[in-house]
Amino acid sequence: MAIDAAASSSAATTTERTHTRICPLCEACCGLEIRTRTSAEGTAIVSIRGDEADPFSHGYLCPKGVALKDLHEDPDRLRQPMRRRADRSGFEPVGWDEAFAEIARRLPPLRAQYGADAVALTIGNPASHKIGLFSYFPHLARALGTRNLFSASTLDQMPKQLACGLMYGHWLTVPVPDLPRTDLFICLGANPMVSNGSLWTSPDYRGKAKAMRARGGRIVVIDPRRTETAQAADEHLAIRPGGDVFLLLGLLHTVFEENLVNPGRMADHIEGLDALRAAVADFPPERGAAHCGIPADAQRRLAREFATTPKAVLYGRFGTCTQRFGSLNSWLIDALNIVTGHFDTEGGLMFPKAAAFAANTMGRPGQGKGVATGRRRSRVGKAPEVMGEFPISCLAEEIETPGDGQVHALITVACNPVLSSPNGARLARALEGLDFMVSLDPYINETSRHADLILPPPSPLEDWHYDMVFAQLSWRNHARWSGPAMPANADARAEWQTLLRLAAIVAGEPADADLQAFDDAALRAELKRQAGDQAEAIFAMLDGDAGPARWLDLGLRSGPYGDGFGAKPDGLTLERVRAAPHGIDLGELQPRIPEVLRTASGKVELAPAALLADLVHADAALRHPTGDELLLIGRRETRSNNSWMHNLPVLAKGRERCTLLVHPDDAARAGLTDGQSARLSNARGSLIAPIALSADMRPGVVSLPHGWGHDLAGSRLSVAARHPGVNMNLLLDDEARDPVSGTSVLSGIPVRLSAAPA
C-alpha cells in the first residue's frame, strides 16, 4: 500500500506531550492535565482536563480550567509593552528596553520632586496565583518606600485577615472548615458550590458536601438568596443583608445564656472568655431578630444544634466581609467555633500547615509579636492602615487632593479598580490627572487604558508556578509544582524580572542594570537575616540561578517538611517537589494550637480591643428601626470569577449572566415582568439591567453580579464588549466602609426599582 510521503514526514515531526499544573484562575487551585501537540507550525493545546492523579483535587475541574486555552490564544492579550500615544488616542507597541528607559526617565524625577508617597502602588488578586508577582512585589514596594499601598483585599477579605491577625497573631493564619470530617456545616454569606471555597481552598465542594450528607451530615446555608449552595443544603435561612452581626451576636448570647460553652482543650489556650461573655450580654436573639430577619426561636434552635453537635463548623466569607460590620462578623464566627469546641479539632475549623512561606511555621512556635494596625492614617480620609495598606476606595481622593503627599504617579499590578471598586467613574477621572502611570497587566482594560505604559506578563501556560498563598488556606496539606506547558513568547519577560527591573530603577540603578546582581544581593540579605554566618553556604546550595526558584527552594527546605539543608534527607526540596508531577500529599489537617499562634500572649485572643470597641456601633444600629427599602447585594458565578474572564469565549457563551434577580412580589409592586429592563437607582447613581424573576431571592432584596460594565471607551476586551453588562459599583458609596478594616461596603445597599424609560 502506498504511503503519502508528506503525511509521513509530518507525522514524524509531530510530538504530543502531557503536562500537569495548577489552575491559576481561582482559589480552588485544581490540578490540570494539559496535552499539547508540537509540529512544524508550532505548539498547540490539544486538551485540558482535570488531573485524576492530583492528590489535592482528584480530577475535579470547573469550566474555568478549560478556558486557559482561550486565555493563552486570546488575540486581545498583550504580547509586548504598549505605550500611550502622545495625542492620547490609543496605544502603540514598544520594546522592553524602550519601555524601561521611559520609566527611568519619568518616574525617579517625580519621586525626587514630590517624595516617596507621591508614587502609589496597587495589586490585585491574580497576583496570588503567580509566584513571580507575589514573591517580587515586596521588592518593588520596599524600593518605593511609599505609604500609599493599596490592594483588592479591601474589596474582599480584609476583615477576615484582620480578625485572624488580632486573634492568632498573623494575617494569614486563617482557619478553614474540615468539611470531610464534620457532621454539621453552617455556611454564612458564602457560596462554595460556585467558588469552591474562598479563603478556603477546597476544590469540588459539591463532591465533599454530597459525601458528607451521604454519611448523615447536615448543611445549613444562611444567605439572602437561595444560592446554588443552599439549593443542595438541608436548610436555608434567608437573612436580611447586613444583619449577619446581629445573628452572630444572638447565637453567641444563646450559647452563653444556656450554658452551652464548652471550648474543650482550647480552654487552656484562650484569653478573654469573660470579656466576650460580657460583650454579647446585651444582644439576645430577640433584640436582633428584626434586623437580621431570622426569628429568635430559629436563632436559638440553631445555636443549640451547633453547640451540641460533636463535629460541627461555622464558615462565613465574602458576604460577611463586605458590609459595615465585616470585621465584627469575621471575629464572631471564629469566636463561636472556639467557645463551642469546634476549633482546632477534627470536623471544625482547623489550620493548614503549608510546606513553604507560612509565617506561622517560622520562628518561635506558639508566641510572637502579634499584629499592629492604625500605625498611620490616609492623608485625606484618615482611614487607618491595616496590613500595611490603605483602603483602595481612598485612591481617587489621594490623587485628586492637592497638598503634601498627593499621589502623582501610580503603578498597578494585576488589578482593575476602575471596574471593581466603588465609584469607579471618580477613580477613572482621577487617573487621567496623574503625571505618570504604569500598569502590569495582560489587557488594555478599564483601568490600564489610563496608563502611559502597559507591561504584559507571559501567558500562565508559558511560566512555571508554585502555590505560595493558597497552600496556606487549603483543605488538605500538599506541595505541588507546575512546569510551563507552552514555549515562551520570544518577546516575553517573566513577571519577577519586570518587578525587579522597576525596583532597580527606583533604587537609582540604570534601566539596563544587571538584574542578577540585584537579585543576588536581596537573597543574600535575607539569608544573612535568617542564617547569619551560614548564609553563604546556604546560598550556594539553593536550586536555580535567579528569580523565585531560589526563594522557593529556601522556603521548602527551611519549612516544616523540609530537608533542613541536609539535616533531614527525606525532607522536601524544590528538586523533590519538581520530580512529583502530580504533587505531594502531606496529609489531613492536624491540631496546631498552640504552636501556630504568634500572639504576644501565646494564646488565642477572644476579645481584641478594636473589635470590642466596634460593638458600640452595632448596639447603636439596633436602636434604629429597620426600613422597608429594597436592598442590593452582589453575587459571583463560576464562569465569571474575575472581570477579565468575560473576554474568554468558552466562559462568555450561553445565557445572559448580568441580570438583576428580583423576587416576583417586588417585581409586581414595581409593575415589572420577567426579562423587562428596569432602572435601579439611589443617591449615588442609576443603571439599567434586564430582570430575571427569582423566588430564590428574599423579598425586599435584589442581586447583580460583580465585575461587569465593559462599555467604557478605550479598553480592548472585544468579547466582553459584546456582552458588557452593567457595573453595580455605580450605586456604591466609595466612602462607605467597615471602619475597622477599611473594607468597602458592597452589600445591603438601599436602591429603588422602576421601569426603564422607553
mmCIF file of N, CA and C in Angstrom, residues 227-344:
data_model
loop_
_atom_site.group_PDB
_atom_site.id
_atom_site.type_symbol
_atom_site.label_atom_id
_atom_site.label_comp_id
_atom_site.label_asym_id
_atom_site.label_seq_id
_atom_site.Cartn_x
_atom_site.Cartn_y
_atom_site.Cartn_z
ATOM 1 N N THR A 227 -28.940 30.322 47.215
ATOM 2 C CA THR A 227 -27.833 30.146 46.280
ATOM 3 C C THR A 227 -27.724 28.699 45.818
ATOM 4 N N GLU A 228 -26.772 28.475 44.926
ATOM 5 C CA GLU A 228 -26.504 27.115 44.472
ATOM 6 C C GLU A 228 -26.126 26.216 45.648
ATOM 7 N N THR A 229 -25.382 26.783 46.606
ATOM 8 C CA THR A 229 -25.020 26.020 47.801
ATOM 9 C C THR A 229 -26.252 25.710 48.640
ATOM 10 N N ALA A 230 -27.142 26.692 48.766
ATOM 11 C CA ALA A 230 -28.362 26.498 49.556
ATOM 12 C C ALA A 230 -29.293 25.481 48.911
ATOM 13 N N GLN A 231 -29.318 25.445 47.588
ATOM 14 C CA GLN A 231 -30.201 24.507 46.892
ATOM 15 C C GLN A 231 -29.803 23.056 47.157
ATOM 16 N N ALA A 232 -28.543 22.836 47.492
ATOM 17 C CA ALA A 232 -28.071 21.478 47.782
ATOM 18 C C ALA A 232 -27.888 21.256 49.276
ATOM 19 N N ALA A 233 -28.502 22.117 50.101
ATOM 20 C CA ALA A 233 -28.369 22.019 51.556
ATOM 21 C C ALA A 233 -29.641 21.447 52.170
ATOM 22 N N ASP A 234 -29.582 21.201 53.471
ATOM 23 C CA ASP A 234 -30.747 20.690 54.193
ATOM 24 C C ASP A 234 -31.665 21.805 54.666
ATOM 25 N N GLU A 235 -31.103 22.997 54.849
ATOM 26 C CA GLU A 235 -31.907 24.108 55.347
ATOM 27 C C GLU A 235 -31.333 25.414 54.822
ATOM 28 N N HIS A 236 -32.234 26.338 54.481
ATOM 29 C CA HIS A 236 -31.823 27.674 54.051
ATOM 30 C C HIS A 236 -32.536 28.704 54.912
ATOM 31 N N LEU A 237 -31.767 29.625 55.491
ATOM 32 C CA LEU A 237 -32.316 30.736 56.266
ATOM 33 C C LEU A 237 -32.004 32.022 55.504
ATOM 34 N N ALA A 238 -33.041 32.739 55.108
ATOM 35 C CA ALA A 238 -32.876 33.939 54.281
ATOM 36 C C ALA A 238 -32.640 35.152 55.170
ATOM 37 N N ILE A 239 -31.398 35.471 55.402
ATOM 38 C CA ILE A 239 -31.021 36.566 56.284
ATOM 39 C C ILE A 239 -31.229 37.904 55.579
ATOM 40 N N ARG A 240 -31.452 38.937 56.352
ATOM 41 C CA ARG A 240 -31.545 40.296 55.811
ATOM 42 C C ARG A 240 -30.131 40.813 55.572
ATOM 43 N N PRO A 241 -29.843 41.371 54.373
ATOM 44 C CA PRO A 241 -28.480 41.854 54.104
ATOM 45 C C PRO A 241 -28.002 42.829 55.173
ATOM 46 N N GLY A 242 -26.772 42.631 55.622
ATOM 47 C CA GLY A 242 -26.191 43.482 56.648
ATOM 48 C C GLY A 242 -26.543 43.072 58.054
ATOM 49 N N GLY A 243 -27.379 42.025 58.205
ATOM 50 C CA GLY A 243 -27.809 41.614 59.535
ATOM 51 C C GLY A 243 -26.987 40.511 60.155
ATOM 52 N N ASP A 244 -25.908 40.105 59.505
ATOM 53 C CA ASP A 244 -25.104 38.986 59.985
ATOM 54 C C ASP A 244 -24.598 39.186 61.405
ATOM 55 N N VAL A 245 -24.161 40.409 61.714
ATOM 56 C CA VAL A 245 -23.592 40.658 63.039
ATOM 57 C C VAL A 245 -24.631 40.421 64.130
ATOM 58 N N PHE A 246 -25.888 40.742 63.863
ATOM 59 C CA PHE A 246 -26.934 40.575 64.876
ATOM 60 C C PHE A 246 -27.304 39.097 65.044
ATOM 61 N N LEU A 247 -27.254 38.341 63.951
ATOM 62 C CA LEU A 247 -27.437 36.897 64.061
ATOM 63 C C LEU A 247 -26.310 36.276 64.883
ATOM 64 N N LEU A 248 -25.080 36.616 64.573
ATOM 65 C CA LEU A 248 -23.942 36.030 65.273
ATOM 66 C C LEU A 248 -23.948 36.397 66.751
ATOM 67 N N LEU A 249 -24.299 37.635 67.051
ATOM 68 C CA LEU A 249 -24.400 38.033 68.460
ATOM 69 C C LEU A 249 -25.507 37.259 69.165
ATOM 70 N N GLY A 250 -26.622 37.036 68.465
ATOM 71 C CA GLY A 250 -27.705 36.259 69.056
ATOM 72 C C GLY A 250 -27.311 34.817 69.312
ATOM 73 N N LEU A 251 -26.554 34.232 68.393
ATOM 74 C CA LEU A 251 -26.094 32.852 68.575
ATOM 75 C C LEU A 251 -25.146 32.757 69.768
ATOM 76 N N LEU A 252 -24.193 33.682 69.852
ATOM 77 C CA LEU A 252 -23.246 33.658 70.963
ATOM 78 C C LEU A 252 -23.944 33.924 72.299
ATOM 79 N N HIS A 253 -24.874 34.848 72.287
ATOM 80 C CA HIS A 253 -25.628 35.126 73.510
ATOM 81 C C HIS A 253 -26.324 33.865 73.998
ATOM 82 N N THR A 254 -26.940 33.131 73.083
ATOM 83 C CA THR A 254 -27.639 31.904 73.451
ATOM 84 C C THR A 254 -26.679 30.877 74.035
ATOM 85 N N VAL A 255 -25.508 30.734 73.414
ATOM 86 C CA VAL A 255 -24.520 29.770 73.904
ATOM 87 C C VAL A 255 -24.119 30.092 75.340
ATOM 88 N N PHE A 256 -23.893 31.372 75.624
ATOM 89 C CA PHE A 256 -23.524 31.751 76.992
ATOM 90 C C PHE A 256 -24.712 31.631 77.943
ATOM 91 N N GLU A 257 -25.857 32.135 77.527
ATOM 92 C CA GLU A 257 -27.028 32.156 78.402
ATOM 93 C C GLU A 257 -27.493 30.754 78.784
ATOM 94 N N GLU A 258 -27.407 29.816 77.838
ATOM 95 C CA GLU A 258 -27.904 28.464 78.087
ATOM 96 C C GLU A 258 -26.802 27.499 78.512
ATOM 97 N N ASN A 259 -25.659 28.057 78.915
ATOM 98 C CA ASN A 259 -24.541 27.253 79.444
ATOM 99 C C ASN A 259 -24.092 26.176 78.454
ATOM 100 N N LEU A 260 -23.994 26.578 77.190
ATOM 101 C CA LEU A 260 -23.540 25.667 76.141
ATOM 102 C C LEU A 260 -22.060 25.859 75.818
ATOM 103 N N VAL A 261 -21.384 26.679 76.613
ATOM 104 C CA VAL A 261 -19.960 26.925 76.383
ATOM 105 C C VAL A 261 -19.165 25.678 76.736
ATOM 106 N N ASN A 262 -18.343 25.231 75.786
ATOM 107 C CA ASN A 262 -17.525 24.033 76.017
ATOM 108 C C ASN A 262 -16.325 24.068 75.077
ATOM 109 N N PRO A 263 -15.333 24.894 75.385
ATOM 110 C CA PRO A 263 -14.194 25.028 74.474
ATOM 111 C C PRO A 263 -13.275 23.810 74.430
ATOM 112 N N GLY A 264 -13.500 22.824 75.282
ATOM 113 C CA GLY A 264 -12.663 21.630 75.265
ATOM 114 C C GLY A 264 -11.227 21.943 75.604
ATOM 115 N N ARG A 265 -10.314 21.325 74.867
ATOM 116 C CA ARG A 265 -8.896 21.531 75.175
ATOM 117 C C ARG A 265 -8.452 22.965 74.914
ATOM 118 N N MET A 266 -9.265 23.733 74.163
ATOM 119 C CA MET A 266 -8.922 25.129 73.917
ATOM 120 C C MET A 266 -9.014 25.977 75.185
ATOM 121 N N ALA A 267 -9.639 25.465 76.223
ATOM 122 C CA ALA A 267 -9.797 26.238 77.460
ATOM 123 C C ALA A 267 -8.458 26.722 78.006
ATOM 124 N N ASP A 268 -7.413 25.949 77.779
ATOM 125 C CA ASP A 268 -6.081 26.322 78.272
ATOM 126 C C ASP A 268 -5.348 27.281 77.340
ATOM 127 N N HIS A 269 -5.964 27.582 76.193
ATOM 128 C CA HIS A 269 -5.241 28.354 75.180
ATOM 129 C C HIS A 269 -6.005 29.589 74.729
ATOM 130 N N ILE A 270 -6.978 30.051 75.518
ATOM 131 C CA ILE A 270 -7.741 31.231 75.136
ATOM 132 C C ILE A 270 -7.635 32.298 76.213
ATOM 133 N N GLU A 271 -7.691 33.526 75.770
ATOM 134 C CA GLU A 271 -7.641 34.690 76.644
ATOM 135 C C GLU A 271 -8.861 35.557 76.322
ATOM 136 N N GLY A 272 -9.627 35.956 77.330
ATOM 137 C CA GLY A 272 -10.717 36.892 77.095
ATOM 138 C C GLY A 272 -12.102 36.292 77.062
ATOM 139 N N LEU A 273 -12.289 35.078 77.586
ATOM 140 C CA LEU A 273 -13.603 34.444 77.551
ATOM 141 C C LEU A 273 -14.629 35.269 78.337
ATOM 142 N N ASP A 274 -14.261 35.748 79.497
ATOM 143 C CA ASP A 274 -15.203 36.525 80.301
ATOM 144 C C ASP A 274 -15.535 37.853 79.622
ATOM 145 N N ALA A 275 -14.547 38.452 78.986
ATOM 146 C CA ALA A 275 -14.798 39.713 78.277
ATOM 147 C C ALA A 275 -15.746 39.493 77.098
ATOM 148 N N LEU A 276 -15.601 38.361 76.423
ATOM 149 C CA LEU A 276 -16.507 38.039 75.323
ATOM 150 C C LEU A 276 -17.918 37.820 75.847
ATOM 151 N N ARG A 277 -18.035 37.104 76.952
ATOM 152 C CA ARG A 277 -19.349 36.850 77.560
ATOM 153 C C ARG A 277 -20.046 38.186 77.880
ATOM 154 N N ALA A 278 -19.299 39.094 78.474
ATOM 155 C CA ALA A 278 -19.877 40.390 78.833
ATOM 156 C C ALA A 278 -20.250 41.200 77.591
ATOM 157 N N ALA A 279 -19.448 41.072 76.558
ATOM 158 C CA ALA A 279 -19.672 41.863 75.347
ATOM 159 C C ALA A 279 -20.962 41.499 74.634
ATOM 160 N N VAL A 280 -21.361 40.225 74.692
ATOM 161 C CA VAL A 280 -22.559 39.789 73.966
ATOM 162 C C VAL A 280 -23.793 39.752 74.855
ATOM 163 N N ALA A 281 -23.639 40.133 76.115
ATOM 164 C CA ALA A 281 -24.745 40.006 77.066
ATOM 165 C C ALA A 281 -25.958 40.847 76.678
ATOM 166 N N ASP A 282 -25.739 41.972 76.007
ATOM 167 C CA ASP A 282 -26.835 42.870 75.652
ATOM 168 C C ASP A 282 -27.414 42.594 74.266
ATOM 169 N N PHE A 283 -27.104 41.430 73.696
ATOM 170 C CA PHE A 283 -27.542 41.141 72.327
ATOM 171 C C PHE A 283 -28.297 39.811 72.240
ATOM 172 N N PRO A 284 -29.402 39.668 72.966
ATOM 173 C CA PRO A 284 -30.173 38.424 72.835
ATOM 174 C C PRO A 284 -30.793 38.312 71.444
ATOM 175 N N PRO A 285 -31.122 37.099 71.010
ATOM 176 C CA PRO A 285 -31.709 36.922 69.675
ATOM 177 C C PRO A 285 -32.954 37.773 69.447
ATOM 178 N N GLU A 286 -33.764 37.948 70.495
ATOM 179 C CA GLU A 286 -34.999 38.714 70.337
ATOM 180 C C GLU A 286 -34.718 40.157 69.926
ATOM 181 N N ARG A 287 -33.611 40.696 70.396
ATOM 182 C CA ARG A 287 -33.298 42.093 70.098
ATOM 183 C C ARG A 287 -32.869 42.287 68.641
ATOM 184 N N GLY A 288 -32.152 41.332 68.102
ATOM 185 C CA GLY A 288 -31.632 41.494 66.742
ATOM 186 C C GLY A 288 -32.450 40.814 65.667
ATOM 187 N N ALA A 289 -33.554 40.156 66.036
ATOM 188 C CA ALA A 289 -34.311 39.351 65.065
ATOM 189 C C ALA A 289 -34.800 40.174 63.879
ATOM 190 N N ALA A 290 -35.357 41.354 64.130
ATOM 191 C CA ALA A 290 -35.884 42.162 63.035
ATOM 192 C C ALA A 290 -34.767 42.647 62.123
ATOM 193 N N HIS A 291 -33.606 42.938 62.694
ATOM 194 C CA HIS A 291 -32.501 43.466 61.890
ATOM 195 C C HIS A 291 -31.818 42.385 61.054
ATOM 196 N N CYS A 292 -31.841 41.144 61.521
ATOM 197 C CA CYS A 292 -31.222 40.081 60.718
ATOM 198 C C CYS A 292 -32.259 39.280 59.938
ATOM 199 N N GLY A 293 -33.526 39.462 60.274
ATOM 200 C CA GLY A 293 -34.572 38.794 59.509
ATOM 201 C C GLY A 293 -34.762 37.334 59.838
ATOM 202 N N ILE A 294 -34.137 36.860 60.920
ATOM 203 C CA ILE A 294 -34.275 35.461 61.331
ATOM 204 C C ILE A 294 -34.889 35.443 62.726
ATOM 205 N N PRO A 295 -36.042 34.799 62.889
ATOM 206 C CA PRO A 295 -36.744 34.816 64.182
ATOM 207 C C PRO A 295 -35.862 34.320 65.325
ATOM 208 N N ALA A 296 -36.148 34.843 66.510
ATOM 209 C CA ALA A 296 -35.347 34.498 67.688
ATOM 210 C C ALA A 296 -35.367 33.002 67.964
ATOM 211 N N ASP A 297 -36.538 32.349 67.786
ATOM 212 C CA ASP A 297 -36.582 30.917 68.085
ATOM 213 C C ASP A 297 -35.727 30.117 67.110
ATOM 214 N N ALA A 298 -35.640 30.571 65.855
ATOM 215 C CA ALA A 298 -34.775 29.894 64.885
ATOM 216 C C ALA A 298 -33.309 30.092 65.245
ATOM 217 N N GLN A 299 -32.955 31.275 65.740
ATOM 218 C CA GLN A 299 -31.578 31.523 66.169
ATOM 219 C C GLN A 299 -31.206 30.617 67.343
ATOM 220 N N ARG A 300 -32.091 30.524 68.312
ATOM 221 C CA ARG A 300 -31.791 29.696 69.484
ATOM 222 C C ARG A 300 -31.695 28.220 69.105
ATOM 223 N N ARG A 301 -32.577 27.783 68.241
ATOM 224 C CA ARG A 301 -32.517 26.382 67.785
ATOM 225 C C ARG A 301 -31.189 26.098 67.102
ATOM 226 N N LEU A 302 -30.761 27.030 66.232
ATOM 227 C CA LEU A 302 -29.506 26.837 65.509
ATOM 228 C C LEU A 302 -28.317 26.836 66.464
ATOM 229 N N ALA A 303 -28.329 27.724 67.445
ATOM 230 C CA ALA A 303 -27.233 27.781 68.426
ATOM 231 C C ALA A 303 -27.136 26.478 69.203
ATOM 232 N N ARG A 304 -28.271 25.945 69.604
ATOM 233 C CA ARG A 304 -28.265 24.683 70.362
ATOM 234 C C ARG A 304 -27.753 23.533 69.499
ATOM 235 N N GLU A 305 -28.219 23.474 68.257
ATOM 236 C CA GLU A 305 -27.790 22.388 67.375
ATOM 237 C C GLU A 305 -26.286 22.462 67.132
ATOM 238 N N PHE A 306 -25.793 23.669 66.921
ATOM 239 C CA PHE A 306 -24.365 23.838 66.657
ATOM 240 C C PHE A 306 -23.540 23.454 67.881
ATOM 241 N N ALA A 307 -23.961 23.920 69.050
ATOM 242 C CA ALA A 307 -23.180 23.684 70.271
ATOM 243 C C ALA A 307 -23.191 22.230 70.695
ATOM 244 N N THR A 308 -24.248 21.506 70.391
ATOM 245 C CA THR A 308 -24.376 20.124 70.885
ATOM 246 C C THR A 308 -24.006 19.071 69.845
ATOM 247 N N THR A 309 -23.685 19.482 68.614
ATOM 248 C CA THR A 309 -23.203 18.524 67.615
ATOM 249 C C THR A 309 -21.702 18.340 67.811
ATOM 250 N N PRO A 310 -21.231 17.123 68.062
ATOM 251 C CA PRO A 310 -19.809 16.937 68.391
ATOM 252 C C PRO A 310 -18.851 17.453 67.322
ATOM 253 N N LYS A 311 -19.193 17.252 66.065
ATOM 254 C CA LYS A 311 -18.329 17.728 64.983
ATOM 255 C C LYS A 311 -19.141 18.686 64.120
ATOM 256 N N ALA A 312 -18.887 19.971 64.295
ATOM 257 C CA ALA A 312 -19.626 20.997 63.566
ATOM 258 C C ALA A 312 -18.687 22.151 63.243
ATOM 259 N N VAL A 313 -19.055 22.938 62.232
ATOM 260 C CA VAL A 313 -18.227 24.073 61.854
ATOM 261 C C VAL A 313 -19.105 25.160 61.248
ATOM 262 N N LEU A 314 -18.821 26.398 61.604
ATOM 263 C CA LEU A 314 -19.465 27.579 61.035
ATOM 264 C C LEU A 314 -18.438 28.298 60.178
ATOM 265 N N TYR A 315 -18.818 28.573 58.928
ATOM 266 C CA TYR A 315 -17.918 29.215 57.954
ATOM 267 C C TYR A 315 -18.635 30.415 57.360
ATOM 268 N N GLY A 316 -17.953 31.541 57.276
ATOM 269 C CA GLY A 316 -18.504 32.725 56.630
ATOM 270 C C GLY A 316 -17.471 33.370 55.743
ATOM 271 N N ARG A 317 -17.937 33.960 54.645
ATOM 272 C CA ARG A 317 -16.946 34.560 53.757
ATOM 273 C C ARG A 317 -17.406 35.874 53.130
ATOM 274 N N PHE A 318 -17.413 35.953 51.806
ATOM 275 C CA PHE A 318 -17.491 37.232 51.104
ATOM 276 C C PHE A 318 -18.649 38.096 51.603
ATOM 277 N N GLY A 319 -19.838 37.493 51.702
ATOM 278 C CA GLY A 319 -20.984 38.278 52.129
ATOM 279 C C GLY A 319 -20.851 38.815 53.538
ATOM 280 N N THR A 320 -20.131 38.107 54.405
ATOM 281 C CA THR A 320 -19.949 38.572 55.782
ATOM 282 C C THR A 320 -18.888 39.660 55.879
ATOM 283 N N CYS A 321 -18.002 39.737 54.899
ATOM 284 C CA CYS A 321 -16.889 40.694 54.940
ATOM 285 C C CYS A 321 -17.244 42.044 54.331
ATOM 286 N N THR A 322 -18.067 42.042 53.282
ATOM 287 C CA THR A 322 -18.274 43.261 52.506
ATOM 288 C C THR A 322 -19.501 44.024 52.997
ATOM 289 N N GLN A 323 -19.544 44.296 54.285
ATOM 290 C CA GLN A 323 -20.626 45.068 54.887
ATOM 291 C C GLN A 323 -20.063 45.882 56.038
ATOM 292 N N ARG A 324 -20.886 46.757 56.576
ATOM 293 C CA ARG A 324 -20.423 47.706 57.592
ATOM 294 C C ARG A 324 -19.745 47.015 58.771
ATOM 295 N N PHE A 325 -20.249 45.867 59.191
ATOM 296 C CA PHE A 325 -19.687 45.181 60.355
ATOM 297 C C PHE A 325 -18.898 43.936 59.944
ATOM 298 N N GLY A 326 -18.165 44.049 58.848
ATOM 299 C CA GLY A 326 -17.411 42.908 58.335
ATOM 300 C C GLY A 326 -16.390 42.365 59.321
ATOM 301 N N SER A 327 -15.681 43.249 60.020
ATOM 302 C CA SER A 327 -14.665 42.790 60.979
ATOM 303 C C SER A 327 -15.311 42.105 62.173
ATOM 304 N N LEU A 328 -16.420 42.660 62.657
ATOM 305 C CA LEU A 328 -17.134 42.013 63.754
ATOM 306 C C LEU A 328 -17.621 40.637 63.337
ATOM 307 N N ASN A 329 -18.157 40.525 62.124
ATOM 308 C CA ASN A 329 -18.632 39.225 61.647
ATOM 309 C C ASN A 329 -17.517 38.192 61.648
ATOM 310 N N SER A 330 -16.371 38.581 61.098
ATOM 311 C CA SER A 330 -15.254 37.642 60.979
ATOM 312 C C SER A 330 -14.775 37.180 62.347
ATOM 313 N N TRP A 331 -14.730 38.088 63.295
ATOM 314 C CA TRP A 331 -14.329 37.759 64.664
ATOM 315 C C TRP A 331 -15.348 36.844 65.327
ATOM 316 N N LEU A 332 -16.628 37.192 65.232
ATOM 317 C CA LEU A 332 -17.662 36.436 65.937
ATOM 318 C C LEU A 332 -17.821 35.026 65.381
ATOM 319 N N ILE A 333 -17.594 34.846 64.089
ATOM 320 C CA ILE A 333 -17.654 33.496 63.504
ATOM 321 C C ILE A 333 -16.632 32.593 64.172
ATOM 322 N N ASP A 334 -15.386 33.059 64.261
ATOM 323 C CA ASP A 334 -14.353 32.230 64.881
ATOM 324 C C ASP A 334 -14.600 32.071 66.379
ATOM 325 N N ALA A 335 -15.063 33.131 67.034
ATOM 326 C CA ALA A 335 -15.333 33.041 68.465
ATOM 327 C C ALA A 335 -16.405 31.994 68.766
ATOM 328 N N LEU A 336 -17.423 31.935 67.903
ATOM 329 C CA LEU A 336 -18.491 30.955 68.110
ATOM 330 C C LEU A 336 -17.964 29.532 67.957
ATOM 331 N N ASN A 337 -17.099 29.310 66.964
ATOM 332 C CA ASN A 337 -16.485 27.993 66.815
ATOM 333 C C ASN A 337 -15.629 27.639 68.027
ATOM 334 N N ILE A 338 -14.912 28.619 68.563
ATOM 335 C CA ILE A 338 -13.998 28.354 69.673
ATOM 336 C C ILE A 338 -14.752 27.994 70.949
ATOM 337 N N VAL A 339 -15.748 28.789 71.320
ATOM 338 C CA VAL A 339 -16.390 28.575 72.623
ATOM 339 C C VAL A 339 -17.271 27.332 72.638
ATOM 340 N N THR A 340 -17.607 26.796 71.450
ATOM 341 C CA THR A 340 -18.414 25.570 71.403
ATOM 342 C C THR A 340 -17.573 24.317 71.170
ATOM 343 N N GLY A 341 -16.246 24.468 71.144
ATOM 344 C CA GLY A 341 -15.375 23.305 70.991
ATOM 345 C C GLY A 341 -15.198 22.834 69.572
ATOM 346 N N HIS A 342 -15.497 23.691 68.594
ATOM 347 C CA HIS A 342 -15.381 23.305 67.190
ATOM 348 C C HIS A 342 -14.193 24.008 66.540
ATOM 349 N N PHE A 343 -13.062 23.975 67.227
ATOM 350 C CA PHE A 343 -11.906 24.732 66.772
ATOM 351 C C PHE A 343 -10.641 23.936 67.016
ATOM 352 N N ASP A 344 -9.800 23.881 65.968
ATOM 353 C CA ASP A 344 -8.533 23.148 66.033
ATOM 354 C C ASP A 344 -8.771 21.682 66.387
#
